CSV table of C-alpha atoms and ligand atoms in Angstrom, one decimal:
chain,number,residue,atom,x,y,z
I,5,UNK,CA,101.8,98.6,41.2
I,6,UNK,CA,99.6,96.1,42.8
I,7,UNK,CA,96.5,98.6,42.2
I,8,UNK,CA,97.3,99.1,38.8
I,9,UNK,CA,96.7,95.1,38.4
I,10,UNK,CA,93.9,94.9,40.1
I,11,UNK,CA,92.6,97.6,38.2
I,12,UNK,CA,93.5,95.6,34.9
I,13,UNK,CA,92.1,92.4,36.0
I,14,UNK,CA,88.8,93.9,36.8
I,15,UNK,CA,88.6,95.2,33.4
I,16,UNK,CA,89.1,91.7,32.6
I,17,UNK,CA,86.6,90.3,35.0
I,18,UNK,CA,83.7,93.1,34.1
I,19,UNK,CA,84.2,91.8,30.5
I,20,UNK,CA,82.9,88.7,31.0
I,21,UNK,CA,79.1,89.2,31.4
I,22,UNK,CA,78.6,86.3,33.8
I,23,UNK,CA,74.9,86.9,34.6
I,24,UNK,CA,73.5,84.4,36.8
I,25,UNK,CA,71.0,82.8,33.9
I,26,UNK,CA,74.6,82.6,31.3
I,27,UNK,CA,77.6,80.0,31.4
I,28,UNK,CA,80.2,81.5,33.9
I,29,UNK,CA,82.8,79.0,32.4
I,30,UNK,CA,84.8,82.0,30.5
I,31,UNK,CA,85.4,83.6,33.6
I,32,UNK,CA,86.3,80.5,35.4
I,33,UNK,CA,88.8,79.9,33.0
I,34,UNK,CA,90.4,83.3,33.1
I,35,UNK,CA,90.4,83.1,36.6
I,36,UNK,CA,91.6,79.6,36.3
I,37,UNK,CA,94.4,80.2,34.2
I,38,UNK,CA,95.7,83.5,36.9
I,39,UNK,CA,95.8,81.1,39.4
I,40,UNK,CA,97.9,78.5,38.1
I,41,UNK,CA,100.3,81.0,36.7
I,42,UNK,CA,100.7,82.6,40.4
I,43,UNK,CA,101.7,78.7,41.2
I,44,UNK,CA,98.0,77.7,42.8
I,45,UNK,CA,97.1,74.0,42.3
I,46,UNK,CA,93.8,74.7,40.9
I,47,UNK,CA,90.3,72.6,40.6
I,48,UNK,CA,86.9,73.3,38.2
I,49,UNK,CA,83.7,71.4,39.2
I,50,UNK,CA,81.4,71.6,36.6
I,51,UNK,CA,78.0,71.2,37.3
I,52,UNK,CA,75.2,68.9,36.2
I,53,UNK,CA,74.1,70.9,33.3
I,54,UNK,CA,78.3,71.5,32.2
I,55,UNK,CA,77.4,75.2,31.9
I,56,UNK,CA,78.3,76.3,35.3
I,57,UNK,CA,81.3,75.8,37.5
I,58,UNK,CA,82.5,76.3,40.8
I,59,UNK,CA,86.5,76.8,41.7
I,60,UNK,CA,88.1,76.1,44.2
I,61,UNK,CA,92.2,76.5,44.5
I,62,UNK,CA,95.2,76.1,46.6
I,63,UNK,CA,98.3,78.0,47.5
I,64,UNK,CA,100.7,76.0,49.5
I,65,UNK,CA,100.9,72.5,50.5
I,66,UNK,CA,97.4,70.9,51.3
I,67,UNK,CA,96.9,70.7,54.8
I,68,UNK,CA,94.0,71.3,57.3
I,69,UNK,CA,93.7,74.2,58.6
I,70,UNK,CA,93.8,76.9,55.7
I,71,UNK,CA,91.9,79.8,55.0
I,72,UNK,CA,89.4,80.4,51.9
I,73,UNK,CA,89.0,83.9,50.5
I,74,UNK,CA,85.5,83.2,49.0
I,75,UNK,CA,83.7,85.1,46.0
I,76,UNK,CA,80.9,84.6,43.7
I,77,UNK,CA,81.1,84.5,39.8
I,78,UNK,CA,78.0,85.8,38.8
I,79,UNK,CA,76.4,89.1,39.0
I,80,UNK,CA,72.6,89.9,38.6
I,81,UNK,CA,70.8,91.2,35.4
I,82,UNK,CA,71.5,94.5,33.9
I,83,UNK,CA,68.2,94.6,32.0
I,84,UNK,CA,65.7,97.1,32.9
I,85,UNK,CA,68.3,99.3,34.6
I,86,UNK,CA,69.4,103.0,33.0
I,87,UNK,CA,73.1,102.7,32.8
I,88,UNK,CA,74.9,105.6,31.7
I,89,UNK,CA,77.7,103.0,30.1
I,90,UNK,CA,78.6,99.7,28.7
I,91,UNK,CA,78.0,98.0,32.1
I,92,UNK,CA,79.8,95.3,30.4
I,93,UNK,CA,83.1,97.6,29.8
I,94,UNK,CA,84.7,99.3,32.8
I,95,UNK,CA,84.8,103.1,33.3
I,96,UNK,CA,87.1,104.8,35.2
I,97,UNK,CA,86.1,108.5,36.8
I,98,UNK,CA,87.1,110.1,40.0
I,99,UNK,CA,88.7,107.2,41.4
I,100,UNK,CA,85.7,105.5,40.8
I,101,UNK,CA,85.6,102.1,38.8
I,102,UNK,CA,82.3,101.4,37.1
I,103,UNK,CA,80.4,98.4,35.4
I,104,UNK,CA,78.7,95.5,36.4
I,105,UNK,CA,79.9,93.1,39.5
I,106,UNK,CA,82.3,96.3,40.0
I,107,UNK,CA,81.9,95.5,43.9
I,108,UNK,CA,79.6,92.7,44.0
I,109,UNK,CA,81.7,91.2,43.6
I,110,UNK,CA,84.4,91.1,41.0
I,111,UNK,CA,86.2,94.2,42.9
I,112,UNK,CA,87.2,91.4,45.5
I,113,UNK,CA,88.4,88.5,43.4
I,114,UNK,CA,90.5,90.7,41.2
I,115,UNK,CA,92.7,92.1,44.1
I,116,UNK,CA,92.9,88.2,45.3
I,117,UNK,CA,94.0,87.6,42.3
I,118,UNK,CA,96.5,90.6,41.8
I,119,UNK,CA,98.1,89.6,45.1
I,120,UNK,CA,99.1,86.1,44.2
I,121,UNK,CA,102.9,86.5,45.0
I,122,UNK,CA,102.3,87.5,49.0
I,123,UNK,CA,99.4,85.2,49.2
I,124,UNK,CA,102.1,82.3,48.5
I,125,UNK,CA,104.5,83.8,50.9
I,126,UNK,CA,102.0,83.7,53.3
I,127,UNK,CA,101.1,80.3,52.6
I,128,UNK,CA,104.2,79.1,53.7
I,129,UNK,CA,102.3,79.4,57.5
I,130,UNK,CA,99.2,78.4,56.6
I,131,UNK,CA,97.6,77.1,53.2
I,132,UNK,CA,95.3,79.8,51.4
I,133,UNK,CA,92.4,78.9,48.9
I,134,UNK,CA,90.2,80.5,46.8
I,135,UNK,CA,86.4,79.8,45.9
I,136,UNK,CA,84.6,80.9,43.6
I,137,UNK,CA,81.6,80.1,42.8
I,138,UNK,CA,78.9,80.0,40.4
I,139,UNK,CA,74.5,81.0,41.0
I,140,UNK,CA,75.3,83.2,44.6
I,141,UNK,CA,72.7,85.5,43.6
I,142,UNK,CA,70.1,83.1,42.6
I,143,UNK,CA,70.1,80.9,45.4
I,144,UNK,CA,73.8,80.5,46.3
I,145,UNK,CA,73.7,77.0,44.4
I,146,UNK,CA,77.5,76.8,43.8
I,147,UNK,CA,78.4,77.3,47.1
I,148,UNK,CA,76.2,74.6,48.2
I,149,UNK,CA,77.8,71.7,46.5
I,150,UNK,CA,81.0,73.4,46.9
I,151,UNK,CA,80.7,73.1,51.2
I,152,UNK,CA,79.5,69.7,50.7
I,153,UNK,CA,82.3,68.2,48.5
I,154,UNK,CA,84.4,70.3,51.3
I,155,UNK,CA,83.0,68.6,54.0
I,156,UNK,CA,83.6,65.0,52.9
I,157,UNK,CA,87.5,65.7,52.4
I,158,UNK,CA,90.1,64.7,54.7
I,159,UNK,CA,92.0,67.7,54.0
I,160,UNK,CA,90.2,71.1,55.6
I,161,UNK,CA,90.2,74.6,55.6
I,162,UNK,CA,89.0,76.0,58.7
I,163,UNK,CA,89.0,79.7,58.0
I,164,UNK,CA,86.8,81.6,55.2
I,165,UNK,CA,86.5,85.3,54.5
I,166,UNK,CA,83.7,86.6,52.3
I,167,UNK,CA,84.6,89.2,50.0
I,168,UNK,CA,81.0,90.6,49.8
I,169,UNK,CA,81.1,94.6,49.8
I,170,UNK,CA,80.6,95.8,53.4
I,171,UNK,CA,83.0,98.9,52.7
I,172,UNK,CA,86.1,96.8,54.2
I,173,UNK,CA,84.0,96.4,57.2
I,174,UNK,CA,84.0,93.4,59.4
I,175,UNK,CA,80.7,91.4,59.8
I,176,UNK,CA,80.2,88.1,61.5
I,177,UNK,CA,76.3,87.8,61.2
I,178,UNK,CA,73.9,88.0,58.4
I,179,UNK,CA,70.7,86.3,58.5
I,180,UNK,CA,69.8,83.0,56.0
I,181,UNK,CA,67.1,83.7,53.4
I,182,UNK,CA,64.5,80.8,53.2
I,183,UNK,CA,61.1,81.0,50.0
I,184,UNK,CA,58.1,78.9,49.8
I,185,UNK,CA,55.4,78.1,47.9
I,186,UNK,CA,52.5,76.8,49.1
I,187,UNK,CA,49.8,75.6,46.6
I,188,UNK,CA,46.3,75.3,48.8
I,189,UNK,CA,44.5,72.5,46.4
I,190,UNK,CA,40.9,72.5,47.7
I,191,UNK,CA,37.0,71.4,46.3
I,192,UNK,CA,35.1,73.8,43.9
I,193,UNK,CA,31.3,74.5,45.0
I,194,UNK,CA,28.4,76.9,44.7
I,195,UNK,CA,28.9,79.7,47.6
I,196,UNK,CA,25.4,78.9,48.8
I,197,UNK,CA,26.9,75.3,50.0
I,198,UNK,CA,30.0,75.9,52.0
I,199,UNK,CA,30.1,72.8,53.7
I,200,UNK,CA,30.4,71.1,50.3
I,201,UNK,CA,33.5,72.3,49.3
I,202,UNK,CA,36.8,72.9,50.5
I,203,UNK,CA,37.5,76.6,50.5
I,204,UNK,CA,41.3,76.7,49.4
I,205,UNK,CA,41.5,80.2,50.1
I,206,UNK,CA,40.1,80.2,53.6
I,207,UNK,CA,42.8,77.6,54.4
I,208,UNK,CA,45.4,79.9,53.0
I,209,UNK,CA,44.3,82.7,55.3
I,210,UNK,CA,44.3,80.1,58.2
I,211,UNK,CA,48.2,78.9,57.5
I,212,UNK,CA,48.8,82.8,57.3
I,213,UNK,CA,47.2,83.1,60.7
I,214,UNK,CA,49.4,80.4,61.7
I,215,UNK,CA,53.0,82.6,60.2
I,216,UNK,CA,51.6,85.5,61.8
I,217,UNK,CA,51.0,83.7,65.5
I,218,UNK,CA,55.0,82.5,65.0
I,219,UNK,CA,55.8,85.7,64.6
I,220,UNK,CA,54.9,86.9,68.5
I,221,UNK,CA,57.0,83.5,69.1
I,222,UNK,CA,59.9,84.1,66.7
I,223,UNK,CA,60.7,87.5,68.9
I,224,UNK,CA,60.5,85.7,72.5
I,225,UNK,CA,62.7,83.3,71.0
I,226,UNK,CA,65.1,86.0,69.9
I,227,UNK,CA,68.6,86.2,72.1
I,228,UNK,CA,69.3,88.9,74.4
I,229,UNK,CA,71.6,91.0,72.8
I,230,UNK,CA,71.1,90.3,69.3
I,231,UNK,CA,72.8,92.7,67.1
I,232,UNK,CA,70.3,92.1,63.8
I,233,UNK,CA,67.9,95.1,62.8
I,234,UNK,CA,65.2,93.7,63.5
I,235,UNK,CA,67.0,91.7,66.0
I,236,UNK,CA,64.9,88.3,65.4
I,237,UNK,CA,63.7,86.2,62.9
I,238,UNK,CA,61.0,87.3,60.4
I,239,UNK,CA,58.4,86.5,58.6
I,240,UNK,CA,56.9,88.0,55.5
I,241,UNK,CA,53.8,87.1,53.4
I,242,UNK,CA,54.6,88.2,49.9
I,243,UNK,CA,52.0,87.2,48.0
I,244,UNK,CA,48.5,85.8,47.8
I,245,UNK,CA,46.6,84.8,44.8
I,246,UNK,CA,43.7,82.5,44.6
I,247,UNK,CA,40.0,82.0,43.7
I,248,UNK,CA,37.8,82.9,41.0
I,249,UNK,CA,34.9,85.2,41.8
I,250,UNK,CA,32.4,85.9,44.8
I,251,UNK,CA,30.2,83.3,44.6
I,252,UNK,CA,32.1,80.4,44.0
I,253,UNK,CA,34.4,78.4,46.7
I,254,UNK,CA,37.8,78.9,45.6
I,255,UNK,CA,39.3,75.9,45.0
I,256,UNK,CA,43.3,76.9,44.4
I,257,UNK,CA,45.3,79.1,46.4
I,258,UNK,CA,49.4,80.1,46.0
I,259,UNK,CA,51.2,81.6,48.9
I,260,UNK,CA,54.5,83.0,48.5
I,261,UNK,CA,56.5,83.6,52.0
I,262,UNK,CA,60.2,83.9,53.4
I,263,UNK,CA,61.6,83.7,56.7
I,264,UNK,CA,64.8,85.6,57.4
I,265,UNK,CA,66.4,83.3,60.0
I,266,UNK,CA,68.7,84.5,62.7
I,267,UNK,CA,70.2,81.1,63.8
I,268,UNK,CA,69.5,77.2,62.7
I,269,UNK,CA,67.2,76.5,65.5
I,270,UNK,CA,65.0,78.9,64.7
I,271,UNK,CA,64.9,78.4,61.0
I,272,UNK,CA,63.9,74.4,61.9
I,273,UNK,CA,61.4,75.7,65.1
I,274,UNK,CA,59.2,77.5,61.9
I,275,UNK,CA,59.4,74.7,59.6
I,276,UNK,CA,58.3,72.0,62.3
I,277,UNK,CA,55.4,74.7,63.7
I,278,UNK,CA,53.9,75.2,60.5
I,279,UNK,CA,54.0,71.5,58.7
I,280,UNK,CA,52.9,70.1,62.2
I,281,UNK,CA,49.8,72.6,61.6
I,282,UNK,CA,49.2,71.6,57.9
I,283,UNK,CA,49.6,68.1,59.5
I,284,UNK,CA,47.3,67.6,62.6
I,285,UNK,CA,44.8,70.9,61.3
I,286,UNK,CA,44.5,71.7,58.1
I,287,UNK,CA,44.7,68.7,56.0
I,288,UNK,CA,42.7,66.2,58.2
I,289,UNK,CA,39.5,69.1,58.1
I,290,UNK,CA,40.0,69.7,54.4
I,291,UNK,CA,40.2,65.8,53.5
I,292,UNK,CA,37.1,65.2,55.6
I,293,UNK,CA,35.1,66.6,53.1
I,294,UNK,CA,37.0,66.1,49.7
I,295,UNK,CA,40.1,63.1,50.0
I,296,UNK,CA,41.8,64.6,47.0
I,297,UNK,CA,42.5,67.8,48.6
I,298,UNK,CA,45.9,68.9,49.4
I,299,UNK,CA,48.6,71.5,51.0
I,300,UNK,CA,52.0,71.4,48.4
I,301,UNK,CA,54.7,72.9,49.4
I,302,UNK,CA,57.9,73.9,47.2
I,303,UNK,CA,61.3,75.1,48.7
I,304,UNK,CA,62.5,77.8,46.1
I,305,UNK,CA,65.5,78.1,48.7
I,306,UNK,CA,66.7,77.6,51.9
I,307,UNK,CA,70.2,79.5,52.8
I,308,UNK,CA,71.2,79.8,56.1
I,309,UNK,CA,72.7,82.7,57.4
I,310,UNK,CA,76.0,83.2,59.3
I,311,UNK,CA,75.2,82.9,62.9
I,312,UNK,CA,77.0,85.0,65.3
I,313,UNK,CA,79.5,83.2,67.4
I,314,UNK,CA,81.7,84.3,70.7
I,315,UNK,CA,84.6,82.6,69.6
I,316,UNK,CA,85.1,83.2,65.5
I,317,UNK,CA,88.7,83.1,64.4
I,318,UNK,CA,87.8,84.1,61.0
I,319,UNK,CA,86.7,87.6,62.7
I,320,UNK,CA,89.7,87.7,64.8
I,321,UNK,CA,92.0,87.4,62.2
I,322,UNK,CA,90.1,90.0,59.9
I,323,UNK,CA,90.4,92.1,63.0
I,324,UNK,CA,94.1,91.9,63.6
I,325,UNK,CA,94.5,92.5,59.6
I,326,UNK,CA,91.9,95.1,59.4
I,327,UNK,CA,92.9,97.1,63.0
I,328,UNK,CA,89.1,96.7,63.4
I,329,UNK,CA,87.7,95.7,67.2
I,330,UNK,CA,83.7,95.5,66.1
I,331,UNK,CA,81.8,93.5,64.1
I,332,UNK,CA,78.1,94.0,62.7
I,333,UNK,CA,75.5,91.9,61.3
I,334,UNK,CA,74.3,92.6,57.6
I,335,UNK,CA,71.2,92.0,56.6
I,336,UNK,CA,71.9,90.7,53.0
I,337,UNK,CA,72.2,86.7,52.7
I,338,UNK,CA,76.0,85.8,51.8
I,339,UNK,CA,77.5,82.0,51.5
I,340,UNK,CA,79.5,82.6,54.8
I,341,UNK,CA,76.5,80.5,56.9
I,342,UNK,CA,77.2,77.3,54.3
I,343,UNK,CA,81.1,77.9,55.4
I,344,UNK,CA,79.6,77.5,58.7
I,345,UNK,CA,77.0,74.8,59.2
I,346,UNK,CA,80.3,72.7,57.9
I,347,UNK,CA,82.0,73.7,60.8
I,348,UNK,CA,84.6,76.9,59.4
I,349,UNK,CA,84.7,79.9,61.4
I,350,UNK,CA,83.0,82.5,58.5
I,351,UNK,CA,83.2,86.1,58.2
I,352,UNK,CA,82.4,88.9,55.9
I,353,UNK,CA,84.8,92.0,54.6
I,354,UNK,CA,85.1,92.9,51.5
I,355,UNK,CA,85.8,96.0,48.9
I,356,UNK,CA,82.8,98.5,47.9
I,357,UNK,CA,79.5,99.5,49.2
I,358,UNK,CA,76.2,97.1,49.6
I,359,UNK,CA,74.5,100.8,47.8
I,360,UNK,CA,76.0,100.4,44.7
I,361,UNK,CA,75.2,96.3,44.6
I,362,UNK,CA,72.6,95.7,42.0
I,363,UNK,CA,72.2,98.8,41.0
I,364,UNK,CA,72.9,100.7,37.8
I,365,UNK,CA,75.8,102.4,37.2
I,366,UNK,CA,77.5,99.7,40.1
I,367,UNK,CA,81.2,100.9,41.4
I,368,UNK,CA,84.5,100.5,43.7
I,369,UNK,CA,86.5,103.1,44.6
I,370,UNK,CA,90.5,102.7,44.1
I,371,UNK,CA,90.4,103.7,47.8
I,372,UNK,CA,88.5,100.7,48.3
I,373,UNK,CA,90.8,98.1,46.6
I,374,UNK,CA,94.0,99.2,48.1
I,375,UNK,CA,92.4,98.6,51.4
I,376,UNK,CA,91.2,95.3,50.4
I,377,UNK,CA,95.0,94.7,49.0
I,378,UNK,CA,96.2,95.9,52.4
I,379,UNK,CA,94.0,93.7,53.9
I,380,UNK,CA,95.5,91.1,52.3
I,381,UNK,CA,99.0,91.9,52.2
I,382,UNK,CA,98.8,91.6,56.0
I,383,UNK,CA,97.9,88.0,55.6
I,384,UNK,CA,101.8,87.0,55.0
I,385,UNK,CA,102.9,88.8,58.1
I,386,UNK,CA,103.2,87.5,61.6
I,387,UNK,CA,100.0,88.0,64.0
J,679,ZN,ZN1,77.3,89.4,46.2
């Protein structure tokens, strides 16, 4: 029965085509108007632009303490992709439920929402919330004003599951995602005179150098015992473009990079190496000859990831409800870490395969939801 309605719903919820550059206040509102019917006091921030909002909702009577069964809205582009359907209309076959946002990560917030009557029986012990949110898979945006309005209530949840698809497996790591761009603005020059200009390329390839040296330091850095693949923090230089031709000093350079941080500390240890290099190195040598030369540096995004903890209550409750005793570390970027660095214990389980995210053709098995709905149904019994 409960299957049958989640399997409804997430016809409902692939209908909306809530692409991450499109409104996702239609399927707000839907999921808005489910909740307050299944008696949740319910909230919808809109966001600067009043295209885009975040939700955030309560069963029971607000207290701290709660626990936040956490989703994202949107889903990524379908363009370009060889779908064998309507990606906007949901398929069934085999068991299988097609379309887009199938499992990542509509699959998830339609068996929350079919299971509204035990949720509110269980929040009789403990207050349960939802949020969902708006721009996860550009950036997690929404989630980022979301944890900070969070943080500066009085009233506090303390517990947040992520309903990303790990196949109903239980994960309590992933690592953040940070991107720069670094625009290297140096002083044009015939080739013959290198002292007379500022070579931005040259200085590119030196704050490379400088990544590359942090790598060596990023892995004796990394903890014993880490369970990422690769276990530490890394560093990858996407993308290099600059200068004209061979006989002239280039005199602009972009670098694109990311780090993929394991913890906090070592996401700040790489941001203080490298602009304390640009600081005392580079930019002093390259304004010696030319003032007006400069190193400009644009965050495209900073998430950080969910850092592995001993003690994690979030886990441990997804354990007891699950049967589960291990935990793994994914290597996708979630919004668990912004649960986090406000001080919830975060984990990650949810319906559906990471394979089929993104991908054409996306799906969740029915096997997959009636786990999820298990998982859930558990929540209102005594552990
Ligand atoms: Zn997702």
């Amino acid at each position: 029965m409960r299957l049958a309605t989640t399997r409804a719903i997430l016809g409902d919820l692939i209908g909306f085509p809530s692409v991450s550059s499109q409104s996702n206040l239609a399927i707000i509102h839907y999921i808005a108007e489910r909740l307050e019917t299944g008696g949740a006091q319910v909230e919808v921030m809109l966001d600067e632009s009043g295209q885009k909002a975040n939700l955030f909702a309560t069963l029971g009577a607000p207290r701290s303490g709660g626990l936040v069964l956490s989703g994202h809205s949107d889903v990524v582009p379908v363009s370009d992709q060889d779908w064998s359907n309507d990606p906007f209309v949901m398929r069934e076959d085999g068991g299988q439920l097609y379309g887009r946002g199938a499992c990542d990560m509509k699959g998830f917030i339609a068996a929350c929402l079919a299971s509204l009557d035990t949720l509110s029986a269980a929040a009789q012990t403990r207050p349960i919330h939802f949020a969902f949110t708006h721009d996860e898979e550009v950036g997690c945006l929404g989630a980022q004003s979301l944890v900070k309005l969070l943080a500066a209530r009085d009233v506090r949840p303390a517990l947040c599951i992520i309903g990303e698809p790990t196949s109903m497996q239980v994960y309590d790591g992933n690592k953040g995602c940070c991107e720069y761009t670094v625009c290297f603005e140096g002083l044009p020059g015939h080739s013959s005179a290198p002292d007379k200009g500022v070579n931005a390329v040259e200085y590119a390839v030196r704050y490379i150098n400088r990544l590359f040296d942090l790598r060596a330091e990023l892995v004796a850095r990394c903890p014993p015992g880490s369970r990422f693949d690769p276990p530490e923090t890394t560093l990858n230089v996407g993308a290099l473009h600059g200068g004209v031709s061979h006989n002239v000093i280039a005199s602009r350079a972009e670098l694109n990079w990311e780090m993929r941080p394991i913890n906090a500390a070592d996401m700040q240890f790489v941001k203080d190496a490298i602009a304390t290099y640009v600081a005392d190195t580079l930019l002093p040598e390259m304004r010696a000859i030319a003032p007006e030369a400069g190193i400009a540096t644009e965050t495209v995004g900073e998430v950080r990831g969910l850092e592995p903890m001993d003690d994690n209550a979030a886990r441990d409750l997804v354990f007891a409800l699950t049967g589960q005793n291990h935990a793994g570390c994914v290597a996708f970027n979630t919004e668990a870490g912004l649960f986090q660095a406000i001080g919830m214990d975060a984990v990650i389980c949810g319906p559906g395969s990471i394979e089929q995210a993104h991908k054409a053709d996306e799906f969740v098995t029915l096997d997959q939801l009636s786990q999820c709905l298990g998982m859930l149904e558990r929540l209102g019994e005594p552990h």
